[in-house]
mmCIF file of C-alpha atoms in Angstrom:
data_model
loop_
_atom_site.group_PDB
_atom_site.id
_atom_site.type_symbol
_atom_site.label_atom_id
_atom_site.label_comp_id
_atom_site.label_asym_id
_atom_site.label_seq_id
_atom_site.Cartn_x
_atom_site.Cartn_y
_atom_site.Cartn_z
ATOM 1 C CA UNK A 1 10.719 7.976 10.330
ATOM 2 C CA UNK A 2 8.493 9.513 7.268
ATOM 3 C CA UNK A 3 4.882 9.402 7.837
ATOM 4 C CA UNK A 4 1.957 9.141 5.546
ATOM 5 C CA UNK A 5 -1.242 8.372 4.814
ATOM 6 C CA UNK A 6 -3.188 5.259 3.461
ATOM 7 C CA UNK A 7 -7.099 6.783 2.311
ATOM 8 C CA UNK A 8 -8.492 3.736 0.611
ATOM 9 C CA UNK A 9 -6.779 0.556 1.551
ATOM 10 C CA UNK A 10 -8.944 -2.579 2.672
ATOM 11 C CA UNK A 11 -12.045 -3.269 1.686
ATOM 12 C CA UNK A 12 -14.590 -2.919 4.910
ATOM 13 C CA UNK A 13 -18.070 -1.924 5.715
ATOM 14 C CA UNK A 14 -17.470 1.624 6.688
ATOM 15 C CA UNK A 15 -18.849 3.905 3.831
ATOM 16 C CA UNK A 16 -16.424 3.900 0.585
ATOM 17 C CA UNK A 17 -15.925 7.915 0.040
ATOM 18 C CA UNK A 18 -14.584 7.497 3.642
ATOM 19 C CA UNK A 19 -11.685 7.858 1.863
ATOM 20 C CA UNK A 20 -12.166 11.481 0.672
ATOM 21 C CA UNK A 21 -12.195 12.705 4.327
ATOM 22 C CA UNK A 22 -9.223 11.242 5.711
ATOM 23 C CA UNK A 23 -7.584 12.197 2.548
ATOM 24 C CA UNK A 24 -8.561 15.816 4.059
ATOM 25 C CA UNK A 25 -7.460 14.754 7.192
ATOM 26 C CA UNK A 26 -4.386 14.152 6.411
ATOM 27 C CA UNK A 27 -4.001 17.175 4.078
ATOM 28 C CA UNK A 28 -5.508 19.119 6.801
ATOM 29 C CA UNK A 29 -2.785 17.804 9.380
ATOM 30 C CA UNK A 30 -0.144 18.385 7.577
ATOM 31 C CA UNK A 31 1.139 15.003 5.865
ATOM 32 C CA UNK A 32 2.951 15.146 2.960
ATOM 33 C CA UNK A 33 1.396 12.226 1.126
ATOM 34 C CA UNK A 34 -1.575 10.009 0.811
ATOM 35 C CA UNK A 35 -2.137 6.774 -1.192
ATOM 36 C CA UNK A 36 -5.290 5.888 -2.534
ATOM 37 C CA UNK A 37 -5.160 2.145 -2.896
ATOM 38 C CA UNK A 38 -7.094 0.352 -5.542
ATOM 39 C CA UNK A 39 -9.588 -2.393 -4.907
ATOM 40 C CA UNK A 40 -13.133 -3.898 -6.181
ATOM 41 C CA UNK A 41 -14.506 -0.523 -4.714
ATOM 42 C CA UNK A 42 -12.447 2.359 -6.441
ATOM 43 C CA UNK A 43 -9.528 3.293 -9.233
ATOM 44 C CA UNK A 44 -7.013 4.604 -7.825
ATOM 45 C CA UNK A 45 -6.511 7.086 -10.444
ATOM 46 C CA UNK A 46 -9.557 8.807 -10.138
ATOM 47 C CA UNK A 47 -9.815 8.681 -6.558
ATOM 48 C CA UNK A 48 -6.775 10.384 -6.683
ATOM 49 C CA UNK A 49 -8.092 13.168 -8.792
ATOM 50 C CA UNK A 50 -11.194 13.326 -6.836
ATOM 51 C CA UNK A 51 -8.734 14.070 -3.960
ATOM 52 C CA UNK A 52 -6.224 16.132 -5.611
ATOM 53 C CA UNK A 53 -9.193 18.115 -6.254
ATOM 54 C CA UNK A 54 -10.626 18.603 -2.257
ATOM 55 C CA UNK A 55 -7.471 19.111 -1.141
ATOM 56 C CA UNK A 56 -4.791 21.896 -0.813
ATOM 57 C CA UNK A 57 -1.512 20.542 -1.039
ATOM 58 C CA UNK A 58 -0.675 16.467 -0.263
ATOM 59 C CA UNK A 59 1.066 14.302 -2.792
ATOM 60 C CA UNK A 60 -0.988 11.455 -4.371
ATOM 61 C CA UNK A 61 -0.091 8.138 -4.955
ATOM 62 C CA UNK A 62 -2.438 6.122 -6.533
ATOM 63 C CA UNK A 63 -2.150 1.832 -5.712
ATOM 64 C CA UNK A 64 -0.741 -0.280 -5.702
ATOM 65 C CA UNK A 65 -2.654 -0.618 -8.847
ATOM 66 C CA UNK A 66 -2.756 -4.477 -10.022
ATOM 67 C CA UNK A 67 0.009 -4.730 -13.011
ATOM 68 C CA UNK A 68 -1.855 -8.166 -14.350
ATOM 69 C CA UNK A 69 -5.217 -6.092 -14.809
ATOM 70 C CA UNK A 70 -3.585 -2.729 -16.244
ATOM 71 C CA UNK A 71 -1.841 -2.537 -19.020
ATOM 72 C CA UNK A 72 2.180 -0.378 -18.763
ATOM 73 C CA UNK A 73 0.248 2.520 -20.883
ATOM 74 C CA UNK A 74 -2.483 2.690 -19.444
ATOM 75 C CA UNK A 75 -0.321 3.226 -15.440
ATOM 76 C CA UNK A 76 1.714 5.987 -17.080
ATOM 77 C CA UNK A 77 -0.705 7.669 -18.911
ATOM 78 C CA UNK A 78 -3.369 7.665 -15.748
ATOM 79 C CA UNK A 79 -0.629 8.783 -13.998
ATOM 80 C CA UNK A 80 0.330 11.570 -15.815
ATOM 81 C CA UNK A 81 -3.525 12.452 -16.531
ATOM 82 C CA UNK A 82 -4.019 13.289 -12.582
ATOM 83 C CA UNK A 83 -0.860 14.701 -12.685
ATOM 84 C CA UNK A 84 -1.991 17.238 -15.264
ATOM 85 C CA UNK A 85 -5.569 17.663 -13.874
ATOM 86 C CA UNK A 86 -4.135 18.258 -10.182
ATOM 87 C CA UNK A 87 -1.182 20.141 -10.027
ATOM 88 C CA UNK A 88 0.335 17.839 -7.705
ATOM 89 C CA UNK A 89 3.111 15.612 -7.977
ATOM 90 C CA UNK A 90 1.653 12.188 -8.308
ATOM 91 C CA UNK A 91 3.668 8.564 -7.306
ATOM 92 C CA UNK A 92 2.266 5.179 -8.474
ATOM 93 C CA UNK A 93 2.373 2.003 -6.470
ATOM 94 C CA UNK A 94 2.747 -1.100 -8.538
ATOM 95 C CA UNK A 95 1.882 -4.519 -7.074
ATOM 96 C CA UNK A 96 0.797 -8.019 -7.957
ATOM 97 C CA UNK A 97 -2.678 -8.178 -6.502
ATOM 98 C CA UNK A 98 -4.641 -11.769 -5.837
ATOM 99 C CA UNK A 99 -6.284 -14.380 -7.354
ATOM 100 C CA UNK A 100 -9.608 -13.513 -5.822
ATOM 101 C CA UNK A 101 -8.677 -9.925 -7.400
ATOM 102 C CA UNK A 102 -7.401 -10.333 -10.161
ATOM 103 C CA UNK A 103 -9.344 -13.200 -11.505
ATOM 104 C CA UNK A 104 -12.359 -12.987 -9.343
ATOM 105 C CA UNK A 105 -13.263 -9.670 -9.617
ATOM 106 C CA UNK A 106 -11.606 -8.745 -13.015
ATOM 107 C CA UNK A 107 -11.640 -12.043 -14.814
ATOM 108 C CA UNK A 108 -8.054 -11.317 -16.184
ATOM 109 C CA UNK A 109 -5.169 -14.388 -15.581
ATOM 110 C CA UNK A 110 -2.792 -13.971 -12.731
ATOM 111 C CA UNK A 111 -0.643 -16.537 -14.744
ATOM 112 C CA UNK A 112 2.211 -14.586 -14.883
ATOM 113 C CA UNK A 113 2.617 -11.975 -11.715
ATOM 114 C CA UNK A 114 6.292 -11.585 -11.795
ATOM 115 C CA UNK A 115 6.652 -10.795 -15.468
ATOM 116 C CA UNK A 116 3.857 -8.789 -15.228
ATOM 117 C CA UNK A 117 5.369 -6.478 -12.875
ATOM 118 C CA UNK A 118 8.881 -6.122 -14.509
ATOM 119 C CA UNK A 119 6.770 -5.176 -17.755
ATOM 120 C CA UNK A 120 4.908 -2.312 -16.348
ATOM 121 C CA UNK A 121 7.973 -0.965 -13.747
ATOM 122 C CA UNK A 122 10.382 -1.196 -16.941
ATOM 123 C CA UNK A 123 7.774 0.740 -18.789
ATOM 124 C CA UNK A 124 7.189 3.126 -15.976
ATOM 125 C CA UNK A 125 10.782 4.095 -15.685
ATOM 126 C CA UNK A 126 11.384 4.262 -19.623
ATOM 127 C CA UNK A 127 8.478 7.075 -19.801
ATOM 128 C CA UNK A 128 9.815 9.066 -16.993
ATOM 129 C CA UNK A 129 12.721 8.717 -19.114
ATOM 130 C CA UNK A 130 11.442 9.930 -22.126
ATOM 131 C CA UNK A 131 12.255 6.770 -24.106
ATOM 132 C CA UNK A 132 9.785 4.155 -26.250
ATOM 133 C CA UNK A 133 7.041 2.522 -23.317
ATOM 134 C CA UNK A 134 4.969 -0.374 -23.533
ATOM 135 C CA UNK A 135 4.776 -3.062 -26.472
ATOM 136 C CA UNK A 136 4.699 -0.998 -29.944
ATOM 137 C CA UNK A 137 5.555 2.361 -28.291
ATOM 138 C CA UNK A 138 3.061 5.111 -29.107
ATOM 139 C CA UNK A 139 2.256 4.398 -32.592
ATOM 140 C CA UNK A 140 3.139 7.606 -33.709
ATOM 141 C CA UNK A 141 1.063 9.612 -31.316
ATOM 142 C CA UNK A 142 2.651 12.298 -29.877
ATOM 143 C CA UNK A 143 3.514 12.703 -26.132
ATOM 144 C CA UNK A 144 1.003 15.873 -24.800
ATOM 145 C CA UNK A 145 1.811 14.833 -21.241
ATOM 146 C CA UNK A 146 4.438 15.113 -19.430
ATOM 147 C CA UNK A 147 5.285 12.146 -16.848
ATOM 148 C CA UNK A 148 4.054 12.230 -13.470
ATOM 149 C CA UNK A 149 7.199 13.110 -11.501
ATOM 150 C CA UNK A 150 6.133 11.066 -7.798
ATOM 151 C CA UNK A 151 8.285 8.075 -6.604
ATOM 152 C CA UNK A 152 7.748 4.661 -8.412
ATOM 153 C CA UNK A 153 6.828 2.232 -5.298
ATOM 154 C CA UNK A 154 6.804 -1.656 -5.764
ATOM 155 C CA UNK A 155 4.861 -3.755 -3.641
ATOM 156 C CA UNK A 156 6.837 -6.905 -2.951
ATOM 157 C CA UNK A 157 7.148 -10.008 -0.320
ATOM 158 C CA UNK A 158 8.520 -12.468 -2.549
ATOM 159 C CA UNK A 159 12.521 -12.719 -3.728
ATOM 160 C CA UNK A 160 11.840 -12.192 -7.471
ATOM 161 C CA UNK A 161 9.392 -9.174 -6.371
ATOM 162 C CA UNK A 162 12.194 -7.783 -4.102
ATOM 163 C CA UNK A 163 14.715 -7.600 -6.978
ATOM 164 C CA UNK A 164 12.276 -6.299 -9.522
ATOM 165 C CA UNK A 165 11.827 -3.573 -6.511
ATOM 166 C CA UNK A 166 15.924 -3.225 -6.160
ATOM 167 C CA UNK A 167 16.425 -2.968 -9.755
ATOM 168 C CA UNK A 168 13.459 -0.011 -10.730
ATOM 169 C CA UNK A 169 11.806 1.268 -7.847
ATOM 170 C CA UNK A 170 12.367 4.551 -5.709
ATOM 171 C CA UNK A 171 10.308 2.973 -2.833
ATOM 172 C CA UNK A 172 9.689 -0.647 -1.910
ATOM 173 C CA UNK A 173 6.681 -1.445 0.079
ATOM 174 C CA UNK A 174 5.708 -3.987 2.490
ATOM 175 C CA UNK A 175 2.039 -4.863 4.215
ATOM 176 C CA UNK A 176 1.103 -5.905 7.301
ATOM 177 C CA UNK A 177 4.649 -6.646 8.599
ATOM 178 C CA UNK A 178 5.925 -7.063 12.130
ATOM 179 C CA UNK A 179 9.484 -5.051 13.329
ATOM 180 C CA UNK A 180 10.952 -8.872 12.693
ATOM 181 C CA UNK A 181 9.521 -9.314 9.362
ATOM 182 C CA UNK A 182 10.446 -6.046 8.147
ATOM 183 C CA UNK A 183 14.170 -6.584 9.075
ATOM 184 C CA UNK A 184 14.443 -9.518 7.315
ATOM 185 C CA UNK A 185 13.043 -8.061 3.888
ATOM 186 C CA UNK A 186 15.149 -5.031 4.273
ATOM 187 C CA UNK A 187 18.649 -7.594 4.129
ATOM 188 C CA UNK A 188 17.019 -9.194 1.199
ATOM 189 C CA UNK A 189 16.416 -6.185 -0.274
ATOM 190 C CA UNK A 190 19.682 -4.796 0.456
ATOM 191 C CA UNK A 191 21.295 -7.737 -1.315
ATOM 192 C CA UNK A 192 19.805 -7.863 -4.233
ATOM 193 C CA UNK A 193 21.039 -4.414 -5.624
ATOM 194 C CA UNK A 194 23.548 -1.993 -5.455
ATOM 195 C CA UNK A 195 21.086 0.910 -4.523
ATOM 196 C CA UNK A 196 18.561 -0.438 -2.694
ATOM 197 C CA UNK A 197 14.942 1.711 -2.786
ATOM 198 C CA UNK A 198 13.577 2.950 0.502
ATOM 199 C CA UNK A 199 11.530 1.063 2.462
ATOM 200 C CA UNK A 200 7.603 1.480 3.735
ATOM 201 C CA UNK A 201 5.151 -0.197 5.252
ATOM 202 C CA UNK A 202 1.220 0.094 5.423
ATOM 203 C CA UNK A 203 0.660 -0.647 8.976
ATOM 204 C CA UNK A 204 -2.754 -0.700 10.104
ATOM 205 C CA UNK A 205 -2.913 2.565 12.992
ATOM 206 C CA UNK A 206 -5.397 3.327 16.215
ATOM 207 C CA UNK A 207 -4.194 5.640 19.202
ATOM 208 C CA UNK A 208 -6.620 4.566 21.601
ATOM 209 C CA UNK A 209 -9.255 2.847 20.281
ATOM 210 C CA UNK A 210 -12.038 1.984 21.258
ATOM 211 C CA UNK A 211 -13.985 -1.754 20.730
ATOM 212 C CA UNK A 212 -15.352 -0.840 16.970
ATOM 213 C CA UNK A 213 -11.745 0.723 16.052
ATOM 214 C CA UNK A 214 -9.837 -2.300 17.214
ATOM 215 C CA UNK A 215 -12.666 -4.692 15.946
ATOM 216 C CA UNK A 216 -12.158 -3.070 12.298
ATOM 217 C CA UNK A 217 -8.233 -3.846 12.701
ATOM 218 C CA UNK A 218 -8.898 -6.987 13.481
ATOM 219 C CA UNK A 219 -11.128 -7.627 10.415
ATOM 220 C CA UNK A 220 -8.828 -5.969 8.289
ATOM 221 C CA UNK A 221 -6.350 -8.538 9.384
ATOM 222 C CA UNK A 222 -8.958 -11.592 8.863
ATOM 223 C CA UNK A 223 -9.678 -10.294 5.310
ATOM 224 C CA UNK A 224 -5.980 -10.958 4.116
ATOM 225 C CA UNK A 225 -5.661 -14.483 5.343
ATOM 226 C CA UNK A 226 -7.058 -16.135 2.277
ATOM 227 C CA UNK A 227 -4.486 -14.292 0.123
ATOM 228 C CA UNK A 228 -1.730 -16.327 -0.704
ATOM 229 C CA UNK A 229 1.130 -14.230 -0.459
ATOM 230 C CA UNK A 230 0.317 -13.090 2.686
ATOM 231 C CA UNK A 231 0.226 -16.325 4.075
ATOM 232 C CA UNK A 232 3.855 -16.306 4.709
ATOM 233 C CA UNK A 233 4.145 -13.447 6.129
ATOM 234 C CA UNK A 234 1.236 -14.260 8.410
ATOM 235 C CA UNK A 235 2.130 -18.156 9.498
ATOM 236 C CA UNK A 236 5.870 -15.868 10.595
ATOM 237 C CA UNK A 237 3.476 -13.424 12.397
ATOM 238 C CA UNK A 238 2.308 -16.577 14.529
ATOM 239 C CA UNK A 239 -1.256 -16.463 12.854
ATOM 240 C CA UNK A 240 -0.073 -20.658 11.625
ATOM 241 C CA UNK A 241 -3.653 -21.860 13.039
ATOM 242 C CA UNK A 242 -6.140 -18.899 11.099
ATOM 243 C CA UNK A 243 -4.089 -19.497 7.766
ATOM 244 C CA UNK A 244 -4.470 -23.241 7.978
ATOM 245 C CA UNK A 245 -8.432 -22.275 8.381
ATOM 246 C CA UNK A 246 -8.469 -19.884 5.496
ATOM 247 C CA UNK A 247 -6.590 -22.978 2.870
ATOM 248 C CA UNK A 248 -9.217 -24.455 4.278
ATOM 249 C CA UNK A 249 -11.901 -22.087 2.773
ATOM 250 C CA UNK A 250 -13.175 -21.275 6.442
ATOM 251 C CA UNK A 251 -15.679 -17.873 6.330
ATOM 252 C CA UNK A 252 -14.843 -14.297 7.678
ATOM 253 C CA UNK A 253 -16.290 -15.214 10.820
ATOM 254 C CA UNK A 254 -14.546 -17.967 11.370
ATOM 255 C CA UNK A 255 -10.929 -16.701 10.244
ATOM 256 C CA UNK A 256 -11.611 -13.346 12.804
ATOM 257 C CA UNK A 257 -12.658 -16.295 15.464
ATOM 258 C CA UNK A 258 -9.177 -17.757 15.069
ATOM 259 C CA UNK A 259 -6.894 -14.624 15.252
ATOM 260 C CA UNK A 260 -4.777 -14.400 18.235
ATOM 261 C CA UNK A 261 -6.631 -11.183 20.274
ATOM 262 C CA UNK A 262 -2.955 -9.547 19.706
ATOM 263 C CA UNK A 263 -3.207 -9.582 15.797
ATOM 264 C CA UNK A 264 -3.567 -6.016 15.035
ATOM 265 C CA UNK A 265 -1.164 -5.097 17.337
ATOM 266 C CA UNK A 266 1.460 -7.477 15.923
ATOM 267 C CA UNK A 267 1.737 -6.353 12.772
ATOM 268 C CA UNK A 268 0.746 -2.701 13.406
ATOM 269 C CA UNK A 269 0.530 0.376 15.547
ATOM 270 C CA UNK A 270 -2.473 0.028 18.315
ATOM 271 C CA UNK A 271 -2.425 1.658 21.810
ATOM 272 C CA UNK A 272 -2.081 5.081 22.922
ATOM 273 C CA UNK A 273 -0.466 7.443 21.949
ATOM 274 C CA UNK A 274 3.346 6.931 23.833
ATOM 275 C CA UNK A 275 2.732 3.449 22.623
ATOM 276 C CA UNK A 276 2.396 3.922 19.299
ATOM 277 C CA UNK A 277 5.106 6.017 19.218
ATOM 278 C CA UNK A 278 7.246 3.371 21.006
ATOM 279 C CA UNK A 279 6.177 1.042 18.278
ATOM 280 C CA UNK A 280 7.229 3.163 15.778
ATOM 281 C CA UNK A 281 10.611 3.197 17.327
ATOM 282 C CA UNK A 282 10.735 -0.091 16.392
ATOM 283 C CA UNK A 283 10.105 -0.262 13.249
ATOM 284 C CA UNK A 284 12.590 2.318 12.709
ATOM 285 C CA UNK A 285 15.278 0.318 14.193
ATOM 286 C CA UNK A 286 14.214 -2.696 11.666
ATOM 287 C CA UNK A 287 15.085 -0.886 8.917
ATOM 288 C CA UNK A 288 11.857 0.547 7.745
ATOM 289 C CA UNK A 289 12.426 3.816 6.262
ATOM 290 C CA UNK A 290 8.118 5.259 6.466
ATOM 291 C CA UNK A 291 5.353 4.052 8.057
ATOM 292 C CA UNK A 292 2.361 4.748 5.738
ATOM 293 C CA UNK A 293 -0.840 4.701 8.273
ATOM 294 C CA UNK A 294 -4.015 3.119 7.370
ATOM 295 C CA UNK A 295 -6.183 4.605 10.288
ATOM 296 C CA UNK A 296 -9.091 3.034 11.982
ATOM 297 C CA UNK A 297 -12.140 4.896 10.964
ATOM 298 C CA UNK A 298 -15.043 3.058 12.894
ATOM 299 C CA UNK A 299 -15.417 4.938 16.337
ATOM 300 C CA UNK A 300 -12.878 7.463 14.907
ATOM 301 C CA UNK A 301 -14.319 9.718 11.678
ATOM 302 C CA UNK A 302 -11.446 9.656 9.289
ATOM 303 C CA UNK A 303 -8.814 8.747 11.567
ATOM 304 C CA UNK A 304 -9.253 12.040 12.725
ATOM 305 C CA UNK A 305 -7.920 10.945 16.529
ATOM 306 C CA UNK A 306 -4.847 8.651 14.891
ATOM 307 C CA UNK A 307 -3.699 11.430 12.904
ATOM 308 C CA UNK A 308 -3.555 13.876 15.050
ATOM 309 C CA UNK A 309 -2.182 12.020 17.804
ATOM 310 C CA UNK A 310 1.005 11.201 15.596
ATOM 311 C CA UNK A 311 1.370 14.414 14.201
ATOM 312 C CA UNK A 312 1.317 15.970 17.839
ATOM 313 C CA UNK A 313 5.375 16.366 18.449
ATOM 314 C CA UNK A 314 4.536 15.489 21.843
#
């Protein structure tokens, strides 16, 4: 089982450049990647510079960046900027987003997810390529950059996702997934190409925590229960009763109130440390090909304790 590193995923109270030390954490530790996920709070492209830059020698992936907010240029082109500025071979994550994202924060339409996301992982590919990218190609501007040469990871739950995934992607990635859940994607993702990507998961991680650690899990959790494609995934979890709250428009409060006290540890990797390891086993026999940790942080200073824990051979 590969093993990375998630630096910015879920939006939280903890302090945002939180993410620059476990980024150092992890580079520190010895990981050999770290995402930096994009959100209200940062772009992922130049929180992956500003890591690239205060590290030594992790890979960067910057996302999943939201394909209906970004145009295809404008992914290749950041990508290939950090790329440049770093040194570092740099991956992007492509995904669909939310509502509440997308048109909420960004006041761009979600109409058209799906199409969206074909647009942007066709143009990805066709740059790495060298060939014509994005609507009028480059207008006669010539290429400076080279393409970023990290893997192309698609963030997908849905069937036409999945295939989109099967068809361009060198990674497919899942969220907040149970050992059940992930088995089940991976034969759907299996069948719907001929070489199917590898498959990860960001899996919320604490090896022994303490009452703030697991109490940011569990928030984490809560804060996805509005979103409606993770409502599937979450009513399979056995979370049926807190998703039925959140279509109701129930608050934060109430949706953390209604989570099973087991929710963290059902769809990640909570406990100590023989555990977590045990859990990992699990996912591994699933199907799931790397487990991308997104560390608790509150009682635990950039997931210093998680990381090391699970880097310790032992």
């Amino acid at each position: 089982m590969r093993l990375s590193v998630v630096a910015a995923a879920r939006e939280d109270e903890q302090p945002p450049t939180e993410a620059l030390d476990v980024a150092a954490v992890a580079d520190r530790l010895g990981y050999g990647e770290v995402w930096l996920g994009e959100g209200p709070t940062w772009d992922s492209f130049a929180l992956a510079a500003a890591v690239g830059a205060a590290t030594t020698r992790i890979a960067l992936t910057a996302g999943p960046v939201p394909v209906s907010v970004r145009d295809p240029y404008s992914i290749v082109r950041g990508a290939a900027s950090v790329e440049a500025v770093t040194g570092r071979p740099v991956g992007v994550a492509l995904g669909t987003s939310s509502v509440r994202v997308v048109e909420g924060v960004h006041g761009r339409s979600r109409a058209t997810p799906v199409g969206d996301l074909r647009d942007s992982a066709a143009a990805y590919v066709a740059h790495r390529r060298g060939e014509a990218y994005g609507v009028t190609g480059t207008h006669g501007f010539q290429r400076r950059l080279p393409p970023a040469t990290g893997p192309l990871t698609i963030a997908a739950f849905g069937d036409r996702a999945i295939r989109i995934a099967a068809r361009y992607a060198d990674r497919m990635l899942l969220d907040l997934v149970s050992p059940a859940q992930v088995r089940e994607l991976r034969a759907k993702l299996h069948a719907a190409g001929e070489r199917p990507p590898t498959l990860a998961a960001w899996l919320p991680a604490a090896v022994d925590p303490d009452d703030a650690s697991y109490a940011q899990l569990m928030r984490g959790v809560a804060g996805y229960l509005p979103v409606r494609g993770y409502q599937d995934v979450f009513v399979a979890a056995g979370f049926g009763a807190a998703v039925e709250l959140a279509q109701r428009g129930a608050g934060p409060d109430e949706l953390l109130a209604a989570l099973p006290e087991h929710a963290a540890r059902t769809v990640g990797l909570v406990g100590d440390a023989r555990t977590v390891r045990d859990r990992i086993a699990e996912y591994a026999e699933a199907g799931l090909d790397e487990i991308a940790l997104v560390p608790a942080t509150a009682g635990d200073p950039g997931g210093a304790r998680t990381l090391s824990a699970l880097m310790d051979p032992q």
